[in-house]
Amino acid sequence: MHRYRNGSTLKEELAGAMNRLESAGVVYPEGYRERLLETYTTENVPYPYIVLHVGDPRIVRHFYYPEAVKQTGRLLDYGCGTGDAVRQLLRAGYPREMVTGFDVNGKSIDLGMALYADRDENADLFRVSPAFPFEPGSFDIIYSGSVFHVIADEDEFREYLQNAFDGLRAGGIFFGSTLGLRDDAAGRPDAGPPRLMKRHEMLEHMAEIGFSVLTVREGDRYHMHGAAPGFCVFEFLAEKNG
């Protein structure tokens, strides 16, 4: 049985996510909660950690978020997971027809629609494909929330960054966050996500792809209880030059 750092189980955290969503206005039909808790297990929740953030989207704490929600161009959530950022953008007034969530695996998207109980309303906002399905220059803004640190393979990581670069129009914005290591971290931890970069490593990877006007800030450690002392959250902002 999967247990989180605080000792809770996946079923307990799913119940907690539903409680948060109910507090935010989601209404579940009679018996819905019980059916959902029986349906989802570690076998069909590929990244159990994301359940901890359902109903509490990290995007709102990003330093660029206040500016992002003022925009009206095409926006992609690349590696959208359960789709919390997509729904948050809509709540903030971002034009619905300009927002797309994309992931290579549909299981997390399905979980998000089950937890939000909005499949009929919002399924059209999401795309699932093993390969990046968008034409070059399709987007004005691309958001990446907690994706970098789960990509272990170097070629796959470079492909992710390249897709983000190619998917943006000239002058487009790439922003997001990832777990990382503080510059003063002593060595690499034995446990944790497969990719933990320091600030300079992240800058180097993104600059190699062609991104410029790079900003990387250390964000808050919200919901990082039990994480190794050297862990941090990096928030980044980059531009694709014309």
Tab-separated table of N, CA, C and O in Angstrom, residues 5 24 28 40 49 61 89-90 119 128 134 149 154 172 206-207 240:
chain	number	residue	atom	x	y	z
A	5	ARG	N	4.575	10.748	2.933
A	5	ARG	CA	5.550	11.031	3.984
A	5	ARG	C	4.888	11.184	5.353
A	5	ARG	O	5.496	10.891	6.375
A	24	ALA	N	-14.716	24.295	-2.227
A	24	ALA	CA	-14.603	25.277	-3.307
A	24	ALA	C	-15.851	25.320	-4.189
A	24	ALA	O	-15.901	26.096	-5.138
A	28	TYR	N	-20.986	16.762	-5.299
A	28	TYR	CA	-20.961	15.360	-5.704
A	28	TYR	C	-22.345	14.734	-5.497
A	28	TYR	O	-22.954	14.925	-4.442
A	40	TYR	N	-10.211	4.384	-7.716
A	40	TYR	CA	-8.834	4.814	-7.933
A	40	TYR	C	-7.881	4.192	-6.920
A	40	TYR	O	-8.088	4.266	-5.707
A	49	TYR	N	1.644	11.526	-5.865
A	49	TYR	CA	1.941	12.795	-5.188
A	49	TYR	C	1.033	13.926	-5.657
A	49	TYR	O	0.728	14.843	-4.891
A	61	ARG	N	0.735	30.621	-7.057
A	61	ARG	CA	1.830	31.162	-6.259
A	61	ARG	C	3.043	31.527	-7.112
A	61	ARG	O	4.051	31.997	-6.586
A	89	LEU	N	-7.051	28.852	-14.256
A	89	LEU	CA	-7.021	29.920	-15.256
A	89	LEU	C	-8.426	30.295	-15.693
A	89	LEU	O	-8.750	31.485	-15.850
A	90	LEU	N	-9.291	29.304	-15.862
A	90	LEU	CA	-10.665	29.598	-16.251
A	90	LEU	C	-11.383	30.354	-15.142
A	90	LEU	O	-12.137	31.302	-15.416
A	119	ARG	N	-16.424	16.123	-16.266
A	119	ARG	CA	-16.021	15.519	-17.538
A	119	ARG	C	-16.854	16.049	-18.697
A	119	ARG	O	-16.324	16.405	-19.752
A	128	VAL	N	-4.557	14.297	-25.194
A	128	VAL	CA	-3.655	13.230	-24.760
A	128	VAL	C	-3.020	12.615	-25.993
A	128	VAL	O	-3.711	12.283	-26.963
A	134	PHE	N	1.133	19.467	-31.449
A	134	PHE	CA	0.828	20.828	-31.880
A	134	PHE	C	1.841	21.336	-32.912
A	134	PHE	O	3.013	20.989	-32.873
A	149	HIS	N	11.076	17.766	-12.863
A	149	HIS	CA	11.712	16.854	-11.897
A	149	HIS	C	11.269	15.398	-12.039
A	149	HIS	O	11.862	14.512	-11.408
A	154	GLU	N	17.758	12.006	-20.125
A	154	GLU	CA	18.278	13.265	-20.667
A	154	GLU	C	17.676	13.600	-22.025
A	154	GLU	O	17.325	14.748	-22.305
A	172	GLY	N	7.088	34.361	-27.460
A	172	GLY	CA	6.223	33.668	-26.520
A	172	GLY	C	6.895	33.424	-25.181
A	172	GLY	O	8.123	33.443	-25.058
A	206	MET	N	18.040	25.250	-20.426
A	206	MET	CA	17.067	26.053	-21.166
A	206	MET	C	17.755	26.960	-22.178
A	206	MET	O	17.253	27.167	-23.286
A	207	ALA	N	18.926	27.485	-21.812
A	207	ALA	CA	19.653	28.342	-22.744
A	207	ALA	C	20.139	27.545	-23.949
A	207	ALA	O	20.156	28.060	-25.080
A	240	LYS	N	10.947	33.079	-25.840
A	240	LYS	CA	11.470	32.650	-27.123
A	240	LYS	C	11.677	33.884	-27.981
A	240	LYS	O	10.723	34.532	-28.403
